[in-house]
XYZ file of C-alpha atoms in Angstrom:
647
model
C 89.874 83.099 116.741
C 87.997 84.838 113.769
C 86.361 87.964 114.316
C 82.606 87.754 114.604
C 80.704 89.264 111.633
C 78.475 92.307 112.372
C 75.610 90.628 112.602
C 77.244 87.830 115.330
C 78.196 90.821 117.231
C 75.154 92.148 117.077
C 73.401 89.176 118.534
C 75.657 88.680 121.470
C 75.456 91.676 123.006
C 74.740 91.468 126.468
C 71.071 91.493 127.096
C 70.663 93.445 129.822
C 70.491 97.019 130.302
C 73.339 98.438 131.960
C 72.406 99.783 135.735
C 72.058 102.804 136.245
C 74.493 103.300 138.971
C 76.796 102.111 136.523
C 75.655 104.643 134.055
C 76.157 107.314 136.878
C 79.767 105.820 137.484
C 81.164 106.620 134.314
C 80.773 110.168 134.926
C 80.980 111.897 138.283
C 79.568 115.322 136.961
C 77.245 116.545 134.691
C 73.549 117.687 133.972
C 71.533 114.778 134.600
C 68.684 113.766 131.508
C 68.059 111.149 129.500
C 69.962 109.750 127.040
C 67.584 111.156 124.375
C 68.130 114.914 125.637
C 71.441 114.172 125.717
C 71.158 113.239 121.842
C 69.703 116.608 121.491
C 72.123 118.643 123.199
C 75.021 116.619 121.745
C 73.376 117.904 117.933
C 73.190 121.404 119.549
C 76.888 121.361 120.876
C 78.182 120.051 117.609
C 76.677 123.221 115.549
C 74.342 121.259 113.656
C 71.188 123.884 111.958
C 69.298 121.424 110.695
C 68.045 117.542 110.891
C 65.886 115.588 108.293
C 63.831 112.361 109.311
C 60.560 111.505 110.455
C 59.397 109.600 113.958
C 58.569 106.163 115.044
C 58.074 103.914 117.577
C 61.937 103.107 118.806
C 62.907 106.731 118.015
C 60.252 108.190 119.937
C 62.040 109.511 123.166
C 64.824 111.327 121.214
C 61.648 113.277 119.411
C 59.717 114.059 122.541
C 63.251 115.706 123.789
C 62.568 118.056 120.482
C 61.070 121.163 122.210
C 60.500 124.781 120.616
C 63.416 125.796 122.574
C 65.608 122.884 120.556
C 68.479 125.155 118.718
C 68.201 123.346 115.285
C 65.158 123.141 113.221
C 63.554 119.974 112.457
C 62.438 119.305 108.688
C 59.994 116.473 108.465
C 60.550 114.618 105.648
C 58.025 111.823 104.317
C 60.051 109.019 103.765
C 62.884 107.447 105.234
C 64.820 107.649 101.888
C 64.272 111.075 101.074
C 65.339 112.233 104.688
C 68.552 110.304 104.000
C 68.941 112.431 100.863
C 67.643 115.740 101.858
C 70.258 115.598 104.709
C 72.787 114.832 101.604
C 71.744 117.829 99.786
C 72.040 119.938 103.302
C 75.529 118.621 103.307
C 76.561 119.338 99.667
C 74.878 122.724 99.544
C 76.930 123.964 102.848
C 80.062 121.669 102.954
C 78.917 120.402 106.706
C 77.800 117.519 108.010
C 74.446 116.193 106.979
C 72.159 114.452 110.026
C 69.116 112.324 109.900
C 67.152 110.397 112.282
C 64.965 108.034 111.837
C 62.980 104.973 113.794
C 63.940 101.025 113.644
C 63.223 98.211 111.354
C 61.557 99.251 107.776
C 62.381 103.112 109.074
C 66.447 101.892 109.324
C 66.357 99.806 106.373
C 64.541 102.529 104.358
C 67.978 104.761 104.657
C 70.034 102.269 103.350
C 70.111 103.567 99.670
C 70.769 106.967 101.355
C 73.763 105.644 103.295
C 75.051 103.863 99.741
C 74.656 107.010 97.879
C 76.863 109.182 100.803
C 79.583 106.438 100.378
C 79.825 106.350 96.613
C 79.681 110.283 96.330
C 81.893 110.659 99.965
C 78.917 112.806 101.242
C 79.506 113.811 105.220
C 76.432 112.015 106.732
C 75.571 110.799 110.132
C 72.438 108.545 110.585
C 70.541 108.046 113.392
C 68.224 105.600 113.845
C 65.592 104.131 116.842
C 66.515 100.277 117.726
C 64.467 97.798 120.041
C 65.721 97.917 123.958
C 68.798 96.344 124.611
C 67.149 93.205 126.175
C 64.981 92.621 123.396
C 67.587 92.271 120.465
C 68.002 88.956 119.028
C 64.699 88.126 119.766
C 62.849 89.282 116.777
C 60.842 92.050 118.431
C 58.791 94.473 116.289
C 60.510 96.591 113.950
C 64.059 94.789 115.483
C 66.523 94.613 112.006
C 70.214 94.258 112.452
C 70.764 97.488 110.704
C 74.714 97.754 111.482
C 74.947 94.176 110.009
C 72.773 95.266 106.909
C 75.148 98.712 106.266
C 78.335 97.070 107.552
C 79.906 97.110 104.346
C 78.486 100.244 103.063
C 79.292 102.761 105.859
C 82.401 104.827 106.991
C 81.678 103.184 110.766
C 79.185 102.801 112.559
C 77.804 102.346 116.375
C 75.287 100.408 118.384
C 74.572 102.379 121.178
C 73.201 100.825 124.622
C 74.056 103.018 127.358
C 72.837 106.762 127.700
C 76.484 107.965 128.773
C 77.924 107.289 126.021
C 75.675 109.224 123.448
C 77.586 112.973 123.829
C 81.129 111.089 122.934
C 79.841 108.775 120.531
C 78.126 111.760 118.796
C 81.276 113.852 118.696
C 83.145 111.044 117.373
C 80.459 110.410 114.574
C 80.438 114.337 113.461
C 83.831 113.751 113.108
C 84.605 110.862 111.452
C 81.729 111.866 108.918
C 83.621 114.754 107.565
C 87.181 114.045 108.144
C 89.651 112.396 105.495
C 87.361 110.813 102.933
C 83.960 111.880 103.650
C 81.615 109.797 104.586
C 78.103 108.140 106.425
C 78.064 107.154 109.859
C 75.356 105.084 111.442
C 74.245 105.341 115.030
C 72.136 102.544 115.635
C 70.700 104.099 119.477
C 68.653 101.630 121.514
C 65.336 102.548 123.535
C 67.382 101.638 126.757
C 70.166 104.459 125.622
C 67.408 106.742 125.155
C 65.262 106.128 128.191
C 68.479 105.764 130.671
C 69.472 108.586 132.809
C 72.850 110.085 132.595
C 75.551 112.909 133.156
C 75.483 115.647 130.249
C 79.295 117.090 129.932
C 80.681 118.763 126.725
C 82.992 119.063 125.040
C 84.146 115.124 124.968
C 86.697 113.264 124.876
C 87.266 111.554 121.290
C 88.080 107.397 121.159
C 89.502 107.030 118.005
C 92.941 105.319 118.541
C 93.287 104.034 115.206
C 91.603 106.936 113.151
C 94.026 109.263 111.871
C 93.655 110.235 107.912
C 96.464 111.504 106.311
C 95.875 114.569 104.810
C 99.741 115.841 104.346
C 102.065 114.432 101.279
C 105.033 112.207 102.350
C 108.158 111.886 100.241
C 109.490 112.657 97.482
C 106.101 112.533 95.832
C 105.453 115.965 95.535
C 108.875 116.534 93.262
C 107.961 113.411 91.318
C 105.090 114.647 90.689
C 106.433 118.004 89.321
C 109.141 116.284 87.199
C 106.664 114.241 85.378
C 104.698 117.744 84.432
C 107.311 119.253 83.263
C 108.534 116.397 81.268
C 105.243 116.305 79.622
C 103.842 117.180 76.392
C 100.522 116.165 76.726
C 98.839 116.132 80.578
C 95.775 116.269 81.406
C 94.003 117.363 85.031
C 91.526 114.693 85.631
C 89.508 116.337 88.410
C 86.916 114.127 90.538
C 84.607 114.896 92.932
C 87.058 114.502 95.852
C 88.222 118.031 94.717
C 85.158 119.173 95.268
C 84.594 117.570 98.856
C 88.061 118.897 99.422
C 87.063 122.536 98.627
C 89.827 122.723 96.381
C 88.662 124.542 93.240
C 90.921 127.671 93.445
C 93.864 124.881 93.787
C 92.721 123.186 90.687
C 92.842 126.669 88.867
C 96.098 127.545 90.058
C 97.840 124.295 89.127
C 96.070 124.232 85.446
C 97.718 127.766 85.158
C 101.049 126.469 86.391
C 101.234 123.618 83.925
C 99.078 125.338 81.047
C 97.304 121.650 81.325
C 93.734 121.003 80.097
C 90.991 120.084 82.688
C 88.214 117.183 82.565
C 85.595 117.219 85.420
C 83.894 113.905 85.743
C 79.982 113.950 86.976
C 80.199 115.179 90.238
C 83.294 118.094 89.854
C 81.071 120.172 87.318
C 81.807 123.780 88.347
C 85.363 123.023 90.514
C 87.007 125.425 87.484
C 84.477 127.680 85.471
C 83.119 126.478 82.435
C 84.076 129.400 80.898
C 87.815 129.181 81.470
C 90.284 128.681 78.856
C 91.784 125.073 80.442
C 88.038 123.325 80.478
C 87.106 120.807 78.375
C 84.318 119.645 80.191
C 82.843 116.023 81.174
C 84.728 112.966 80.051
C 83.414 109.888 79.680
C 79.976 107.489 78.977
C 78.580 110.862 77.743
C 81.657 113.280 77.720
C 82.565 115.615 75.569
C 85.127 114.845 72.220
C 87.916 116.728 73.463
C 87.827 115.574 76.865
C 87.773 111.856 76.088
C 90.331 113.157 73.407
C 92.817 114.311 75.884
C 92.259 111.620 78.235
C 92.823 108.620 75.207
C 95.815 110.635 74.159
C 97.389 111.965 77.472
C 101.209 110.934 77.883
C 100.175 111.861 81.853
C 97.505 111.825 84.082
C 97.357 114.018 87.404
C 93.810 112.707 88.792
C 92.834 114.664 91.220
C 90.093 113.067 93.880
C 88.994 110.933 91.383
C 88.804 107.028 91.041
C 88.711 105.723 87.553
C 84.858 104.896 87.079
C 84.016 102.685 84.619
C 81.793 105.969 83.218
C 84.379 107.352 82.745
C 86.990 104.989 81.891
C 85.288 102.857 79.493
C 86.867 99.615 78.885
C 89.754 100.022 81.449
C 92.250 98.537 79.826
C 92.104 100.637 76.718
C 91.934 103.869 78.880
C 94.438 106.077 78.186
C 96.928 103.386 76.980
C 100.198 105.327 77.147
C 99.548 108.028 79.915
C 101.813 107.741 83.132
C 99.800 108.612 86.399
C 99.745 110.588 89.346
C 96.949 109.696 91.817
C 96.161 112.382 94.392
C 93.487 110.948 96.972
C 92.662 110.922 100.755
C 91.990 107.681 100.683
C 94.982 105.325 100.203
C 91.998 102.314 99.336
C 91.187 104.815 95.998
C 95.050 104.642 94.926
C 96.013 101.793 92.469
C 92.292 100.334 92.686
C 91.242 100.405 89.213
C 94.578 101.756 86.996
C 97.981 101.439 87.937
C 99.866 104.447 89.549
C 103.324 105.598 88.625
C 103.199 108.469 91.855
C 100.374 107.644 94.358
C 99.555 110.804 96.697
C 98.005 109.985 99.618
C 96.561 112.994 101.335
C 93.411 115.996 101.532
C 93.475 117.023 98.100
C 93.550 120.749 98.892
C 96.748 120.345 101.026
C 98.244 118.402 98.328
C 97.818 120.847 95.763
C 99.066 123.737 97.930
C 102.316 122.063 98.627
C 102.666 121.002 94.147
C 101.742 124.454 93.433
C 104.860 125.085 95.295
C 107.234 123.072 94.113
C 105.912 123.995 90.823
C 107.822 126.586 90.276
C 110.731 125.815 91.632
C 111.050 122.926 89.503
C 110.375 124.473 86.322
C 113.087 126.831 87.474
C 115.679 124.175 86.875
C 113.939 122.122 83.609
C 111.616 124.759 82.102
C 107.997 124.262 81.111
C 107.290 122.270 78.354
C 105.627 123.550 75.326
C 102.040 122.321 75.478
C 101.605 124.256 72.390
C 100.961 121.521 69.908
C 98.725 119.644 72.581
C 96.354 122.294 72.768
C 96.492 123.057 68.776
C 94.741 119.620 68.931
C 92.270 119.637 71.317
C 90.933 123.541 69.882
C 90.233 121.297 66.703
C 88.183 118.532 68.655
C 86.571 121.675 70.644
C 85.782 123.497 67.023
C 84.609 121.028 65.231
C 82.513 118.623 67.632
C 81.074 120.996 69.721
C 77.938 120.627 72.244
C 74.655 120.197 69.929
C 71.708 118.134 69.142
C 69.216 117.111 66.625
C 66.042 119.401 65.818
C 62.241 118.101 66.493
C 60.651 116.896 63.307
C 57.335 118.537 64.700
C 58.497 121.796 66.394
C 58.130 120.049 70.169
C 60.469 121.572 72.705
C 64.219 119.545 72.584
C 65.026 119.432 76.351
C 68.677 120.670 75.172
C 67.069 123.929 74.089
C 65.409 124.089 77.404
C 68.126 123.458 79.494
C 69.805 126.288 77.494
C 67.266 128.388 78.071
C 66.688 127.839 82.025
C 70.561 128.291 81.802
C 70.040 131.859 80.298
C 67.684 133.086 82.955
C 68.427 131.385 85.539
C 70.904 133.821 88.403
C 74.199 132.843 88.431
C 74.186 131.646 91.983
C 71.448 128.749 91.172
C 71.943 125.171 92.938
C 71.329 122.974 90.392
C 69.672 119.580 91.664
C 68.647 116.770 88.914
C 67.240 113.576 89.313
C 69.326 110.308 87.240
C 68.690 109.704 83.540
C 69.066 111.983 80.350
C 67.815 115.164 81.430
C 70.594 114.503 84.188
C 73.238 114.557 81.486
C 71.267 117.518 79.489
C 72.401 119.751 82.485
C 75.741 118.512 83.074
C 76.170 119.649 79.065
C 74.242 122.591 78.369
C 74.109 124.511 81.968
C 77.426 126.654 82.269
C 78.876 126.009 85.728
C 80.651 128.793 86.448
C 81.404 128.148 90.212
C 82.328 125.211 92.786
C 78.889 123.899 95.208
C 76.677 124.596 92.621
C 76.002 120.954 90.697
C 74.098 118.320 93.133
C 73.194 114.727 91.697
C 73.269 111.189 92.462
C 76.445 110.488 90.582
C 77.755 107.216 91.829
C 74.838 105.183 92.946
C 72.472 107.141 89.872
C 69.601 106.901 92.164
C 65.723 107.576 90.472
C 64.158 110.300 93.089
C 66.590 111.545 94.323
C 66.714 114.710 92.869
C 63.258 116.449 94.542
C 64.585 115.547 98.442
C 68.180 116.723 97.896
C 66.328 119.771 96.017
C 64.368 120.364 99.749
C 68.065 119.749 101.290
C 70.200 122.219 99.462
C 67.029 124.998 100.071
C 66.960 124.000 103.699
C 70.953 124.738 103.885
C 70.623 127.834 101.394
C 68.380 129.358 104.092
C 67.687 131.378 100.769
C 70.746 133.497 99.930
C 71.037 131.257 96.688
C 68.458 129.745 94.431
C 67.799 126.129 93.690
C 66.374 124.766 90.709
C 65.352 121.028 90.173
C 65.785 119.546 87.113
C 63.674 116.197 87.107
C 62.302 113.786 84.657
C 58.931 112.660 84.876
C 59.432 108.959 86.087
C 62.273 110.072 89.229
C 59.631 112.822 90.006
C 57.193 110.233 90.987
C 58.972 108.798 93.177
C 59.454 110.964 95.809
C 56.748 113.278 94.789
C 55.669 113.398 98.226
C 58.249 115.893 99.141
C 56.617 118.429 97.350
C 54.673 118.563 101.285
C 57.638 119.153 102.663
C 59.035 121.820 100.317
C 55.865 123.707 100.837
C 55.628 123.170 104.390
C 59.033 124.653 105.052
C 58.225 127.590 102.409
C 61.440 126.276 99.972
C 60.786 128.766 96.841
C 61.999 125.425 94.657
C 61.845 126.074 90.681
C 61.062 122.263 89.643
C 61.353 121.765 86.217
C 60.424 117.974 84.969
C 61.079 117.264 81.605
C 58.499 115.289 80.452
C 59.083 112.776 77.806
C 56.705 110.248 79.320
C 59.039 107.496 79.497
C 62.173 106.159 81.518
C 64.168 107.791 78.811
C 67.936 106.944 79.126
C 66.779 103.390 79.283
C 64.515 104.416 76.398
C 67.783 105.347 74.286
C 69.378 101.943 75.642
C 66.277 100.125 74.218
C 66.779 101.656 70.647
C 70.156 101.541 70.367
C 70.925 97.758 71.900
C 67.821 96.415 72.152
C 65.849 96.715 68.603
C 63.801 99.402 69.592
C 61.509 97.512 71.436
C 60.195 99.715 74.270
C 59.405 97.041 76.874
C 57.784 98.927 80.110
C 59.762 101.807 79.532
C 55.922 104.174 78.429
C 55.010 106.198 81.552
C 51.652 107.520 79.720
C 51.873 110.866 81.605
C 52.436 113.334 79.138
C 55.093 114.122 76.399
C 54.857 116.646 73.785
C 51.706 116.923 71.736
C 51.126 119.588 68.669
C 48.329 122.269 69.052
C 45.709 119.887 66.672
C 46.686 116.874 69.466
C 45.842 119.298 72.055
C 42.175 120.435 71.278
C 41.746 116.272 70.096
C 42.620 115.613 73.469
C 40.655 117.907 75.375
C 37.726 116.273 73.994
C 38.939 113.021 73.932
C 39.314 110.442 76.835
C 42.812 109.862 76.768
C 44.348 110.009 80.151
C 47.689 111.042 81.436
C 48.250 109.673 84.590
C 49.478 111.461 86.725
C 48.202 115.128 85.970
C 51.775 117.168 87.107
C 49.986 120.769 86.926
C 47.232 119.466 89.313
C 49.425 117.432 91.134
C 51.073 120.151 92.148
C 48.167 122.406 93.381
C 47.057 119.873 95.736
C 49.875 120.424 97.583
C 49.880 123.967 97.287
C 52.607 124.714 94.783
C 52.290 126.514 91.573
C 51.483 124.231 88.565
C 52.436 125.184 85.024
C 52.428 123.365 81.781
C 54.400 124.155 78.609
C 53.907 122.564 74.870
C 56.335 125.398 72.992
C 59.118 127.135 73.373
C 57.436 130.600 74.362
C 55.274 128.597 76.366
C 58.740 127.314 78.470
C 60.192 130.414 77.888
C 57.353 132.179 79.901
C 57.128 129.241 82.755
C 60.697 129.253 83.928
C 60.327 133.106 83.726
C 56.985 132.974 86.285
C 59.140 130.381 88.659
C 62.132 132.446 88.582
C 59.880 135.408 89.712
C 58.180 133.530 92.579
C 59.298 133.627 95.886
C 56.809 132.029 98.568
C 56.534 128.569 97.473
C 57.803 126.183 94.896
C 56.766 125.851 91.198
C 56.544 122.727 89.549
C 56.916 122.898 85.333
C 55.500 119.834 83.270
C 57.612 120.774 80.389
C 56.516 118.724 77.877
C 60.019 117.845 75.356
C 60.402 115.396 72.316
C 60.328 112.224 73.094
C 62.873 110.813 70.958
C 65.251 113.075 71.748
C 68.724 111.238 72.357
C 71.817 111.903 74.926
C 74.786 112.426 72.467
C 77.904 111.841 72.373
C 78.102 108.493 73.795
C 80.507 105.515 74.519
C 78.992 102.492 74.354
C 78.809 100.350 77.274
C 82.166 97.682 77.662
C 83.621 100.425 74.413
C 86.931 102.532 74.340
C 86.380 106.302 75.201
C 88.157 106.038 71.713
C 85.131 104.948 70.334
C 83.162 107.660 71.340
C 80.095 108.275 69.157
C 79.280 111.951 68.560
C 75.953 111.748 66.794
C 75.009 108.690 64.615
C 77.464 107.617 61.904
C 79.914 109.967 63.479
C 83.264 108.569 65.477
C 85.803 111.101 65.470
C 88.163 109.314 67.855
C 87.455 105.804 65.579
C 91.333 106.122 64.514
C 92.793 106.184 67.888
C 92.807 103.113 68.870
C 94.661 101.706 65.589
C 97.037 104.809 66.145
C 98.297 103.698 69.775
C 98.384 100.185 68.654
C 100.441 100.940 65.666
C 102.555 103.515 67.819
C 102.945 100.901 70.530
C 106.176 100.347 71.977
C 106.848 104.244 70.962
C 108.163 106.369 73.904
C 105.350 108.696 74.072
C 107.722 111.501 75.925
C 109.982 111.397 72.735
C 107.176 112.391 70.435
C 106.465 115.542 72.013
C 105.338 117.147 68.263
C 104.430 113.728 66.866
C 101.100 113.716 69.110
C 99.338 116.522 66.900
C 100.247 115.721 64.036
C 99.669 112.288 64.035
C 96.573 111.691 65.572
């Protein structure tokens, strides 16, 4: 007999409420309360600070069991979305567990881009949300949605929860399965009856989880494959995802790239695992990677990727990715491991453990074979590195390039800044032209690419910083709108956020797309809210009736924030220095930047990293391509000198 789907189970639950004698039977002691103070003091048990959402109608018990006396602090949040992602930012400012709750139907549904963004990045999230009383699902009551059948293929598990007693274990077993193995979101879809229904209160609990056991230790010979094939290498690269970073493995990563000598790319969401500044970086690979890194990767005889899963933004056309590099695939999750790119040593385990155990057998087996000479390798990529470095194009007019400015916040920003952005150019501005220097400090929507979600993860990270570290926003002007109304919330809670939104007045990365595939023709892609404008523009408009809708500097004084706006570079210059200096409430910058201003380098989409464009008319890696086909066949660990000088 085939399993039912989700949303079969769903409707064939039994319909009425479980007694409450039986309730009391499943546990002989306890405190007795409701199910929704037991909700409560399960989040209080568990350690949890801090909880994003906002109330309604189904959720309603669990919020009247919030009392001044409740251990964790409350942040209301003013949509269901940006709860979901404030809670991510919590969770990927402090390396715990991220919790939201939330009421039924549109409330629910509202979180599901939150729960798809926590799956794609492997963000620890658990989701709580109101549902209709047991003996009204299935019968289309208000605000009833199936909400495990909508999620069901997009969370790490989830629950439907109709009995109070079982809210402390099915809480512990959420926390854990959130942050355990591959991080992840779990739902727990709690019924009015399980909130309303009396029950025993006991902690600790007793975990269910029978078949739910990650493996987070290397089996095998692995470990000494994996070592053989680095030292019989002449041209490796450390392809580091963000599962290093969910790991908390970045002093692994350093030690191993020491070990080997072996370059390092960090995809999106790894910026800052290894410093920018160290001597193995090469930066971001990829759609808008750096030359070298997409370089190394093209050219690599091996590939050691680290928490990482071969993303088409990174990849390119897949089967031209790194043609003749061998691979060894370290990931917790086994599902990760020969998904997109076949795997010579798959590594199944927590990334961190992993590396501790190969940066043992390191050693030893360079002991016996020696290390190879990476010498030539890295003669190759300090040419790419020299001659295509990070730059951009100057302004015709003198208006503010956003690259400058993200230089420049770079430059006075502290060292310990959280940097949040939105999705979209200015997104992969900052990934180029802010130094990362350490691990936790780089927050985005990397795998979903989500428009808003920069400003609530901004409110989440500041929540979880509790302000021992700074957090700075970096936004453009369309993702700003959308969750704008978290700007209540920031000032509410007293979040000192530095908000810069680089304002081009347009959806720009789709902007770029529309010039460079699309004719130029710039069809709904004009936001008509600002961009730069020289000084004779300025006094034209003052007297003229052109309107920017909205007004950013006013915006942002009606909800009590400070509201600056900057045309020049002294102008910027002087704005990020004011937010920088204020400490009471968040400042929101309409930096006005050139609007034509383009994301460079870039692979074009279906292209070869190999054909990796660093600024118009410029391909440096055009030749590499025709190289490995010509070279095909070759035995790329026989040419350990051939590989600088011939491509």
């Amino acid at each position: 007999m085939a399993s039912p789907t989700p949303l079969q189970a769903f409707s064939s639950i039994p319909k009425e409420p479980a007694p409450p004698q039986q309730a009391s039977e499943a546990a002989s002691e306890g405190e007795r309360m409701t199910g929704a103070q037991a909700l409560i003091h399960s989040l209080e048990e568990l350690g949890v600070s801090a909880v994003f959402g906002l109330p309604g109608g189904q959720i309603l018990p669990a919020f009247d069991a919030l009392t001044p006396e409740t251990k964790f602090t409350f942040v209301l949040n003013r949509s269901e979305q940006a709860a979901g992602q404030a809670a991510q930012g919590y969770a990927l400012s402090t390396g715990r567990v991220g919790v939201c709750m939330v009421t039924s139907g549109p409330g629910a549904t509202n979180m599901v881009t939150s729960i798809a963004e926590a799956t794609t990045d492997s963000v620890p999230l658990v989701v709580i949300t109101g549902q209709v009383a047991v003996e009204d699902i299935g019968t289309d009551a208000f605000q009833e949605a199936d909400i495990m059948g909508i999620t069901y293929p997009i969370v790490k598990h989830s629950y439907l929860v109709t009995k109070a007693q079982d809210i402390p274990r099915v809480l512990t077993e959420a926390y854990y399965v959130a942050q355990s193995g591959r991080p992840g979101p779990v739902l727990i879809d709690l019924t009015m009856t399980a909130q309303t229904q009396e029950m025993l209160f006991s902690w600790p609990q007793k975990m269910i989880l029978p078949g739910y056991k990650p493996t987070t230790k290397a089996h095998g010979h692995v470990l000494q494959d994996a070592a053989e094939l680095l030292a019989g290498s002449q041209r490796p690269v450390l392809y580091v995802g963000g599962g290093a970073v969910r790991a908390q493995a970045s002093q692994q990563v350093q030690l191993l790239a020491e070990l080997t000598g072996a370059p390092v790319v960090t995809t999106l969401p790894a910026r800052g695992i290894i410093p920018d500044s160290d001597e193995h970086a090469l930066g971001m690979p990829g759609m808008h990677g750096s030359v070298a890194a997409n370089g190394a990767l093209q050219l690599s005889d091996l590939l050691i990727a680290i928490g990482a899963r071969f993303d088409d933004r990174v990849t390119g056309d897949l089967e031209r990715f790194a043609p003749r590099a061998k691979v060894v695939h370290i990931d917790i999750d086994p599902a990760e491991i020969g998904k997109n790119r076949p795997v010579d040593v798959p590594i199944v385990g927590d990334v961190a453990q992993v590396l501790d155990d190969l940066n043992e057998q390191i050693p030893l087996t360079q002991e016996q074979v020696g290390r190879p000479d990476l010498s030539a390798w890295w003669e190759q990529i300090h040419r790419w590195q020299a001659e295509y470095p990070p730059t951009y194009e100057s302004a015709p007019e003198g208006q503010i390039e956003p690259q400058w400015a993200m230089q420049e916040l770079n430059r006075l920003a502290s060292p310990d800044t959280i940097w949040i952005t939105g999705v979209g150019q200015h997104q992969m501005w900052a990934s180029q032209f802010i130094s990362f220097e350490r691990p936790n400090s780089w927050i985005s929507s990397c795998g979903m690419g989500t428009m808003g979600y920069g400003l609530p993860a901004a409110v989440g990270a500041a929540v979880g910083a509790q302000g021992a570290r700074p957090v700075c926003l970096v936004e453009g002007d369309g993702g700003f709108q959308v969750s704008v109304g978290e700007l209540a919330t920031a000032r509410q809670q007293g979040l000192p956020l530095k908000i810069v939104i680089f304002n081009n007045s347009s959806y720009g990365l789709i902007r770029q797309w529309q010039n460079m595939f699309y004719d130029a023709h710039y069809s709904q892609t004009d936001l008509a809210d600002g961009g730069p404008r020289s000084q004779a523009e300025q006094e034209q408009t003052a007297s003229s009736a052109r309107t920017e809708v909205p007004d950013f500097v006013q915006l942002a004084q009606a909800y009590g924030c400070v509201g600056i706006r900057a045309f020049t570079r002294q102008e910027a210059s002087a704005a990020f220095e004011q937010a920088m200096a204020t400490s009471d409430r968040p400042v929101v910058i309409d930096l006005r930047v050139w609007k034509d201003a383009q994301v460079w380098p870039m692979v074009p989409p279906g292209a070869s990293d190999s054909e990796i464009v660093y600024q118009p008319g410029v391909a440096p890696l055009a030749y590499v391509d025709e190289e490995l086909q010509a070279s095909q066949g070759e035995d790329a660990a026989n040419a350990p000198d051939q590989s600088a000088a011939e491509f």
